[in-house]
Each structure stands twice: as structure tokens, then as C-alpha cells.
Short mmCIF file of C-alpha atoms and ligand atoms in Angstrom, two decimals:
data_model
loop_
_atom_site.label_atom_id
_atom_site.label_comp_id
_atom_site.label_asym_id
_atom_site.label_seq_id
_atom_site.Cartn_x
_atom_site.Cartn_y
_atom_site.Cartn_z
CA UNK A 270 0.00 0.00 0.00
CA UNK A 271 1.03 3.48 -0.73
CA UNK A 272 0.03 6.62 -0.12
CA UNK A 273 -0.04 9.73 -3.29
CA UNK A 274 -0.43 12.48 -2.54
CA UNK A 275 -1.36 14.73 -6.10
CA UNK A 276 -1.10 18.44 -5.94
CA UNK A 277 -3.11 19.41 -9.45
CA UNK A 278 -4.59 22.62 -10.94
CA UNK A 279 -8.05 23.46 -10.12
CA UNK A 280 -9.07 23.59 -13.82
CA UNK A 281 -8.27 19.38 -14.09
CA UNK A 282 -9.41 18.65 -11.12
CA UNK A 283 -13.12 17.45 -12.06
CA UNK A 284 -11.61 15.37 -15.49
CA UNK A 285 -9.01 13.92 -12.93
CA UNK A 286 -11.56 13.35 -10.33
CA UNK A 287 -13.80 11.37 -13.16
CA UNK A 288 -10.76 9.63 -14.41
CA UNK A 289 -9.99 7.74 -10.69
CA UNK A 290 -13.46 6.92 -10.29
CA UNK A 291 -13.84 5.16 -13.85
CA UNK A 292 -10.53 3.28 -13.00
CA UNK A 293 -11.68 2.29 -8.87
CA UNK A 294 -9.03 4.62 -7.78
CA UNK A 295 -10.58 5.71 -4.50
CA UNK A 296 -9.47 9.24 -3.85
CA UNK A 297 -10.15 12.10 -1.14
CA UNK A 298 -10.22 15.93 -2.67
CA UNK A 299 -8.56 18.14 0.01
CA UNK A 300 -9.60 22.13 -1.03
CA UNK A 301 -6.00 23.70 -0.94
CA UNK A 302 -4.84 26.95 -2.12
CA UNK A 303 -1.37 28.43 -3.67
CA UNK A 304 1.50 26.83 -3.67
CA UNK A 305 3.46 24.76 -5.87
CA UNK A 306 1.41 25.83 -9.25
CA UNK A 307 1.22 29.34 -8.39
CA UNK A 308 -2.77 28.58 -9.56
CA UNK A 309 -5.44 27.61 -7.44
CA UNK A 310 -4.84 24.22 -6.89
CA UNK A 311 -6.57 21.01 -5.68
CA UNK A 312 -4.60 18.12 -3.43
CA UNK A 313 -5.88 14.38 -3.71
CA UNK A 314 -4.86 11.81 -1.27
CA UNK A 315 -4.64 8.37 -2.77
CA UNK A 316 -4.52 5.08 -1.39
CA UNK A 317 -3.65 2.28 -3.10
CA UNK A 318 -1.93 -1.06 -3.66
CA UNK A 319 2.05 -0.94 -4.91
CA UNK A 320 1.67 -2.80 -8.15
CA UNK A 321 -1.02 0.02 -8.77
CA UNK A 322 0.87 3.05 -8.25
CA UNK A 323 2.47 3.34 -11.51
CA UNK A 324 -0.87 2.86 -12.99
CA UNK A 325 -2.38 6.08 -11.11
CA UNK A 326 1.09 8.32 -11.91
CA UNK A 327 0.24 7.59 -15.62
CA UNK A 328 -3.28 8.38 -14.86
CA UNK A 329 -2.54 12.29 -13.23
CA UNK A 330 0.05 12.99 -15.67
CA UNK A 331 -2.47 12.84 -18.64
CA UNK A 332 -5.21 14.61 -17.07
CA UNK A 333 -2.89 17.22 -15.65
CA UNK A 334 0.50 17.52 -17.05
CA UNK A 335 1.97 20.90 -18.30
CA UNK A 336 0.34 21.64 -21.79
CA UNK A 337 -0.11 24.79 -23.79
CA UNK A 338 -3.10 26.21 -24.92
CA UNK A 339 -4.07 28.99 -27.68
CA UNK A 340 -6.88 30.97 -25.61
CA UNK A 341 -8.62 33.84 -27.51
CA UNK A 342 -8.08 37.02 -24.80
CA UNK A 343 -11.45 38.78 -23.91
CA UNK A 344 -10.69 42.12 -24.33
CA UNK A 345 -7.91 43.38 -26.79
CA UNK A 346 -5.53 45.81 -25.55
CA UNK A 347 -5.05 47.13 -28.76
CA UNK A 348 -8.60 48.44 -28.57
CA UNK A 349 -11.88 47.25 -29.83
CA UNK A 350 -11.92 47.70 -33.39
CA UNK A 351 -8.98 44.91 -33.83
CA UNK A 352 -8.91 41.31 -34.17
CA UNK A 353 -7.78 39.94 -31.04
CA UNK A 354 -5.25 37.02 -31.87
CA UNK A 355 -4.69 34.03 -29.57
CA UNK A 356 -2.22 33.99 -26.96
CA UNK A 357 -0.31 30.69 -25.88
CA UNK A 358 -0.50 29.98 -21.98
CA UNK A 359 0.66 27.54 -20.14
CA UNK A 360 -1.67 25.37 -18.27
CA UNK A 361 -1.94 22.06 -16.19
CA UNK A 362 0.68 20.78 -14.34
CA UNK A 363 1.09 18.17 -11.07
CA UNK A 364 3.12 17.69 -8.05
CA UNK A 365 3.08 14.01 -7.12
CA UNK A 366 4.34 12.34 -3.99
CA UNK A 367 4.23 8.48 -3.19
CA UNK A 368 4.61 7.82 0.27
CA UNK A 369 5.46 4.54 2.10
CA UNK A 370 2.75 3.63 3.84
CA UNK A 371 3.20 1.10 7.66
CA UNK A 372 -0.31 0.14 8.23
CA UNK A 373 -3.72 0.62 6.34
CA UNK A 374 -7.08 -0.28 7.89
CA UNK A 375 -10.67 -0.10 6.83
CA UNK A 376 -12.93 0.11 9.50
CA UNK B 159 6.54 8.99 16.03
CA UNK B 160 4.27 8.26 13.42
CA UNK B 161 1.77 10.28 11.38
CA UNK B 162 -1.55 9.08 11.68
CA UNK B 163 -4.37 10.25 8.66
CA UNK B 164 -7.70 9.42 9.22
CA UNK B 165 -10.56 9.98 6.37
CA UNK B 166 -13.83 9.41 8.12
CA UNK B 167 -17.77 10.48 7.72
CA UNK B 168 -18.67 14.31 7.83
CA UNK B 169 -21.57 12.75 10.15
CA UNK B 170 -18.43 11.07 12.60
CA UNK B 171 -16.17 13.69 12.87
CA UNK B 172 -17.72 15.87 16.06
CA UNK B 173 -17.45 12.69 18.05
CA UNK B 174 -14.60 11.70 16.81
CA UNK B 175 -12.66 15.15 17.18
CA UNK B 176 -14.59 14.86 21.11
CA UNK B 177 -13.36 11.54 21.77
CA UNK B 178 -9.31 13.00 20.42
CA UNK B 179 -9.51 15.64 22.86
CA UNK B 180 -10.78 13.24 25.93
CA UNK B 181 -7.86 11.33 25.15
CA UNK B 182 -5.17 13.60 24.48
CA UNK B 183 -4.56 12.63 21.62
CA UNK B 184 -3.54 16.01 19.02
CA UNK B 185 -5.21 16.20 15.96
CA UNK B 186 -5.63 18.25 12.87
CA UNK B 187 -9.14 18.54 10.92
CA UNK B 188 -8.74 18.71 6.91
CA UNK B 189 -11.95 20.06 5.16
CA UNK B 190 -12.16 17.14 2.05
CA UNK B 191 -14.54 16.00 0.42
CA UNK B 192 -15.73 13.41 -2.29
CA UNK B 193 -13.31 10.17 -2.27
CA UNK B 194 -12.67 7.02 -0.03
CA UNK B 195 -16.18 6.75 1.35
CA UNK B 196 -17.93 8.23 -1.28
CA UNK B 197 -19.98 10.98 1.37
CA UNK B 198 -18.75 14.02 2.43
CA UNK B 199 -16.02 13.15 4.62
CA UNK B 200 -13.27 15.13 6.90
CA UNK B 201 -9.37 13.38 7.18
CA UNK B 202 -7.77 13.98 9.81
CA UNK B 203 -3.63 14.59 10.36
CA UNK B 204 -2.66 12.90 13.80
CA UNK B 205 0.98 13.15 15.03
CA UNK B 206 1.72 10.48 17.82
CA UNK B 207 3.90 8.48 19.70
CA UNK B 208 4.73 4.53 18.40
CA UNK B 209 3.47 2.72 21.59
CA UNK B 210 -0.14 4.73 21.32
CA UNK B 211 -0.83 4.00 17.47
CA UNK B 212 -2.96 1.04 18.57
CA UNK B 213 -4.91 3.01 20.87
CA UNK B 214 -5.75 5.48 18.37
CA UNK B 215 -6.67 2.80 15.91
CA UNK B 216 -9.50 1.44 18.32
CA UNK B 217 -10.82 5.10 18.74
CA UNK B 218 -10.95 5.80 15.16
CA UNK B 219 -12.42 1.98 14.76
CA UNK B 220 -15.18 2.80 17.54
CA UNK B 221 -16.50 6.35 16.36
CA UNK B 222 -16.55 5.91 13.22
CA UNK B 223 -16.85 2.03 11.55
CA UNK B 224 -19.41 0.96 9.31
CA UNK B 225 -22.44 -0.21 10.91
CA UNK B 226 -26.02 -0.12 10.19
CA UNK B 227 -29.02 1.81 10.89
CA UNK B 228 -32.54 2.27 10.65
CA UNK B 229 -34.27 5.37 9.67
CA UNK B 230 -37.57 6.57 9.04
CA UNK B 231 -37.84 8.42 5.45
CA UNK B 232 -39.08 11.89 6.04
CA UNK B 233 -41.44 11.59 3.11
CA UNK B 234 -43.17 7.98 2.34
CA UNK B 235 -42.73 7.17 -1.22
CA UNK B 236 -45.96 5.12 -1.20
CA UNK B 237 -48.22 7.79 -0.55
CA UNK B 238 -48.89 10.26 2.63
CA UNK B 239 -51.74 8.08 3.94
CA UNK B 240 -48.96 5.15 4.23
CA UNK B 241 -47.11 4.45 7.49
CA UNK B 242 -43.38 4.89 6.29
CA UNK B 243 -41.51 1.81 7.53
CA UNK B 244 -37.83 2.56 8.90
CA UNK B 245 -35.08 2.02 6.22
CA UNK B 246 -31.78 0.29 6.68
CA UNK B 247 -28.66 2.18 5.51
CA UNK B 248 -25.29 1.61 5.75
CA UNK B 249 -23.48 4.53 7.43
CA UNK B 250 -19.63 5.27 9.37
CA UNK B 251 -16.47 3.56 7.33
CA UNK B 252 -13.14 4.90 8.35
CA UNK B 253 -10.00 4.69 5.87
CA UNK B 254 -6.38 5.29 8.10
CA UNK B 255 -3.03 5.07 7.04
CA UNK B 256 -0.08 4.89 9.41
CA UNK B 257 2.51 6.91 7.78
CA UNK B 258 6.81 7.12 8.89
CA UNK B 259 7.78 9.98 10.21
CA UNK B 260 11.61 10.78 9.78
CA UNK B 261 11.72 13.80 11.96
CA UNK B 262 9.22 15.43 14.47
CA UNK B 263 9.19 19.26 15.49
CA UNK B 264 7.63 21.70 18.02
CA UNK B 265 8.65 24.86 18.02
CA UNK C 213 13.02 14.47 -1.62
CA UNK C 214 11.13 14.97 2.11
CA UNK C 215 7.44 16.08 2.44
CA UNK C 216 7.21 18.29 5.70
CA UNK C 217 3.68 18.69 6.56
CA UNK C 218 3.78 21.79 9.29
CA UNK C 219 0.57 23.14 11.28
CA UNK C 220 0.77 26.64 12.09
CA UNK C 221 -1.22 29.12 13.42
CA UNK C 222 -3.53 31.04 11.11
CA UNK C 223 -2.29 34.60 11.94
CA UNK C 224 1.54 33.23 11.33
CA UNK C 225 0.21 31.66 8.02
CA UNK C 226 0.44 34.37 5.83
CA UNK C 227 4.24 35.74 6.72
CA UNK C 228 4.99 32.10 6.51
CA UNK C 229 3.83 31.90 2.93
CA UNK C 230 5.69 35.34 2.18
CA UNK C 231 8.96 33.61 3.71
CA UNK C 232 8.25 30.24 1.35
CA UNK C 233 8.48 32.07 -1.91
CA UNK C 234 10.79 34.96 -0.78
CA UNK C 235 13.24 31.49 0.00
CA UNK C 236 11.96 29.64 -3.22
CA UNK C 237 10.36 26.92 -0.98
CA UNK C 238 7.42 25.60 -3.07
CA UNK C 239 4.72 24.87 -0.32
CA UNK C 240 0.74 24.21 -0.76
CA UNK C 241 -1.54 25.45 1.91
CA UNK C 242 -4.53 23.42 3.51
CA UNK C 243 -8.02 24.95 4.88
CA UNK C 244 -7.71 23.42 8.22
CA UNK C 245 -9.22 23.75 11.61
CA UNK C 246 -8.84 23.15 15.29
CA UNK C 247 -6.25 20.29 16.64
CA UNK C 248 -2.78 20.59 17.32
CA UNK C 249 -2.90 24.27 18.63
CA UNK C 250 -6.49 25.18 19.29
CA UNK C 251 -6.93 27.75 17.98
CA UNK C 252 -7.31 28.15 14.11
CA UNK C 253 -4.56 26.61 12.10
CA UNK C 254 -3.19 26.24 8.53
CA UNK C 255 -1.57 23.16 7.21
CA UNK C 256 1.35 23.53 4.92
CA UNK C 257 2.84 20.79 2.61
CA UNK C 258 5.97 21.40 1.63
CA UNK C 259 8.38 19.28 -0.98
CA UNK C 260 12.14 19.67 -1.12
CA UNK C 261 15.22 18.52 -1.66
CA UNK C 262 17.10 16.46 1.49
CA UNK C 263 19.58 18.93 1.72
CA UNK C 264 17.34 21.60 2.28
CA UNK C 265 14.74 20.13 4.88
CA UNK C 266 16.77 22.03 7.67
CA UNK C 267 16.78 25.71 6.05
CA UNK C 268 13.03 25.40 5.86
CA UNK C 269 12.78 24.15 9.46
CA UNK C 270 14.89 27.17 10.09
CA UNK C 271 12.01 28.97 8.20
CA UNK C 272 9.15 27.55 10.11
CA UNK C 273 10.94 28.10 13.57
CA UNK C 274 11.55 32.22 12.81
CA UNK C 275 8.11 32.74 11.17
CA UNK C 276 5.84 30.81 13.60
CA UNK C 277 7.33 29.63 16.94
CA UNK C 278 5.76 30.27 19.95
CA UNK C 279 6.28 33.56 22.34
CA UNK C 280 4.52 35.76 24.54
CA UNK C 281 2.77 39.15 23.15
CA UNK C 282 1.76 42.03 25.20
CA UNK C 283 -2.13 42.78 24.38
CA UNK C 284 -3.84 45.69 25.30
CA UNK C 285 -7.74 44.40 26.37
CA UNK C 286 -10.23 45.63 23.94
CA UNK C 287 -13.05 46.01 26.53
CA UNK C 288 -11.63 46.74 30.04
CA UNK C 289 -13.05 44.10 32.61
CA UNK C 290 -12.87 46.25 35.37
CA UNK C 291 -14.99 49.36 33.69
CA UNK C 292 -14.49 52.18 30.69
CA UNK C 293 -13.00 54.61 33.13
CA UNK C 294 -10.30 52.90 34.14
CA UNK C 295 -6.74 52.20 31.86
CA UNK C 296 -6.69 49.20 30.53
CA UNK C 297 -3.35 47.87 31.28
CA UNK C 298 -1.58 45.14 28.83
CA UNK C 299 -2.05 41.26 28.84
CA UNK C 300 0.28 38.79 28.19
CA UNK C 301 -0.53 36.27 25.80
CA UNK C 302 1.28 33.49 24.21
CA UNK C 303 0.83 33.43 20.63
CA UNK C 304 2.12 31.08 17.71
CA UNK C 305 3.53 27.55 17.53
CA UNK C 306 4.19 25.11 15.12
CA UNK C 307 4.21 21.05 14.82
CA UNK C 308 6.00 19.98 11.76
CA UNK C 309 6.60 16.50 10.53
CA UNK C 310 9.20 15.27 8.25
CA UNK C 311 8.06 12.51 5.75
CA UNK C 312 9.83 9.98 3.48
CA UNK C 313 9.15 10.24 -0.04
CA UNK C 314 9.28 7.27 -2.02
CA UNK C 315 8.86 8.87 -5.70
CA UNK C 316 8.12 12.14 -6.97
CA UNK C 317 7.22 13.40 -9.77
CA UNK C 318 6.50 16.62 -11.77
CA UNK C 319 4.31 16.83 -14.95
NI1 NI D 132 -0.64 15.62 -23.50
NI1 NI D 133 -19.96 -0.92 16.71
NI1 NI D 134 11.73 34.52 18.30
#
């Protein structure tokens, strides 16, 4: 048994939240804030067996992982008469921890 | 030391947090949600000493394991005129995991 | 790589925070409530490099340790007419736990 412990950006949470329950990953949402993505973020605590883990780290990297995006920006700051061109951003990204776990008990 | 974290029932957690304190036993209330036990649920952070892991076990185990109970639906689904039998649920469930703990600090 | 998981108090949370990215410590921050030190808390999890686990104990020690504050009483018990002289109070405090990290990743 191990413990993760996924730090992920708000924005993937819900797709990474549907992604654990279609594959019986049983994980608890913890509401966070700041920290390692800058972004608001979201923590899930993870328990599961060790020849799973590898499974679940392939899992949060491609719901979350770093990826850039062409987003059209809402107002142009070159006024309103011109055509406002896409920006690239940078979204995503996860901090993952596995943790050694002693003793796990359902009660 | 180990590092104790508990993810139990929103409905468990006063007693629980009641039956920590009568005990001395330090604890830490996460808001969560979603996850292990499929409810709303609070997980708990518990720092404590080797020889009183067990202990803290069989409190977590007797506030908040699964058991069932019978309740009365507030509206009768047969009908108003209908005495509404009492319905059993399943409610409690408790998830722990002992965790290492390399170093310990109070300052 | 360590995880330290320290509870501090809420009103040493935010100079904490400051001190975490003024150091380039990358830390999330946990809603949490009640436990360790009674009054309101804030849970910090914290990933970083072995060599580096005592500079940000270092960190947590200055920012939120505890120590006595004189208070002035808001509302004088003994009535408005007379000075309300200072109370000492002790303020702060932090438990911090240092975890072992099996894997870590970034995406
Ligand atoms: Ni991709
Ligand atoms: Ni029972
Ligand atoms: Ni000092």
C-alpha cells in the first residue's frame, strides 16, 4: 500500500476526479490553495496497492501535465476595433508524492 | 513517532474530534470531500507516539466504523396516507493510514 | 526528496507563505481547523530537496514559533474609566513532521 499524494490545478481537477473513479481509484479531494502551481490548486490523497501506483502516476500525468493552450483574450488591448489574436498559456501541471505507507485499515 | 491520517464520515467527525480531545490525543481537521467513502467526509492529520498507534486505531475503529441503521424516510414514497416503515442504511467507514515519520518538530 | 507537513497558526500563516516564496520553498496550503494548537490553524505541505529540509525548518521556527505578546484588552473588565493595562498572551507555535518520499514526480 502506498500513499499519493497529487497536488493538481483546479481547472483538471473534475476530469481527474472522473478519471480515478472510472478506474476504482478511491481518492479524497482536500480544497488547498497556492503553492506549488502558483494557480489555485486542488490536493488528492490516494490510497492504493504498490503494483497500482504506476498505474495512477500515468493516470494524473495525462489529465494534468503541463500543456499549452491557444486561448482567444477577452478584451484586446489594442482596442476594440482589432482582431484579437490568440495567446499561448501555459496550463496544467502536477506535483506528485508516493509515500510509504506502515499500516492501512478499513474500519 | 508516526503520522496518523484518518478519512472518516462528515456525520463522525464531532465525536470523533470529542473523543481526540478526551484522550489527548492532538489532531488536525482537513476540510475534504468526495473520495474514499464516497460521502462528504473530513481526514484527519494525527501526530503520535509509536506505543499509542494502537490506541488510536481502536478510537478511530469505535467512532466511526461501518455499521447499520434504521431510519424513518421523512417523506413515504408510497403515498402520505402510508405508514413509512424505517429504512436500513449503511453509514460510518473509516479509511487510516499509518505513515513514517523521519523527523518530528515543536517549536 | 522529504514532504514536511507543518501546522501553524492562522495569523503566522500568511508571513509564513511570504517567507516560502521569498526562499523559493514551493509549499501548498490546507483549509484546516482546530487540533494541534487550538486555535485556528493552517496546514502547509511542503516538498524539497534532502539537503534543504533544515533551512526550511529554520524557516518555520523564525516565522511561527511560539512567544509571549503584550495585548492591550479591547473592553476593560474592570470598567471604561479605568486604563486598561496590557495582557500577556502566548501566541504562535508550530508542529512539523518530516516525511519519506518514495517517488516524486512533476508533470
Ligand atoms: Ni498531452
Ligand atoms: Ni460498533
Ligand atoms: Ni523569536
Amino acid at each position: 500500500m502506498k500513499l499519493i499524494l497529487a497536488v493538481v490545478q483546479d481547472k483538471d481537477a473534475a476530469a481527474l476526479s472522473k478519471k480515478f473513479i472510472e478506474n476504482d481509484v478511491r481518492a479524497t479531494k482536500l480544497a488547498t490553495s497556492g503553492g506549488f502551481l502558483k494557480a489555485g490548486n486542488t490536493t488528492f490523497i490516494i490510497g492504493i496497492e504498490d503494483d497500482r501506483v504506476s498505474d495512477v502516476m500515468e493516470i494524473i500525468k495525462e489529465s494534468s501535465h503541463t500543456r499549452e493552450q491557444y486561448v482567444s483574450p477577452s478584451i484586446s488591448s489594442r482596442g476594440s476595433a482589432m482582431m484579437s489574436e490568440p495567446v499561448k498559456v501555459t496550463v496544467g501541471g502536477a506535483t506528485v508524492f508516493v509515500l510509504p505507507v506502515e499500516e492501512f485499515k478499513h474500519f
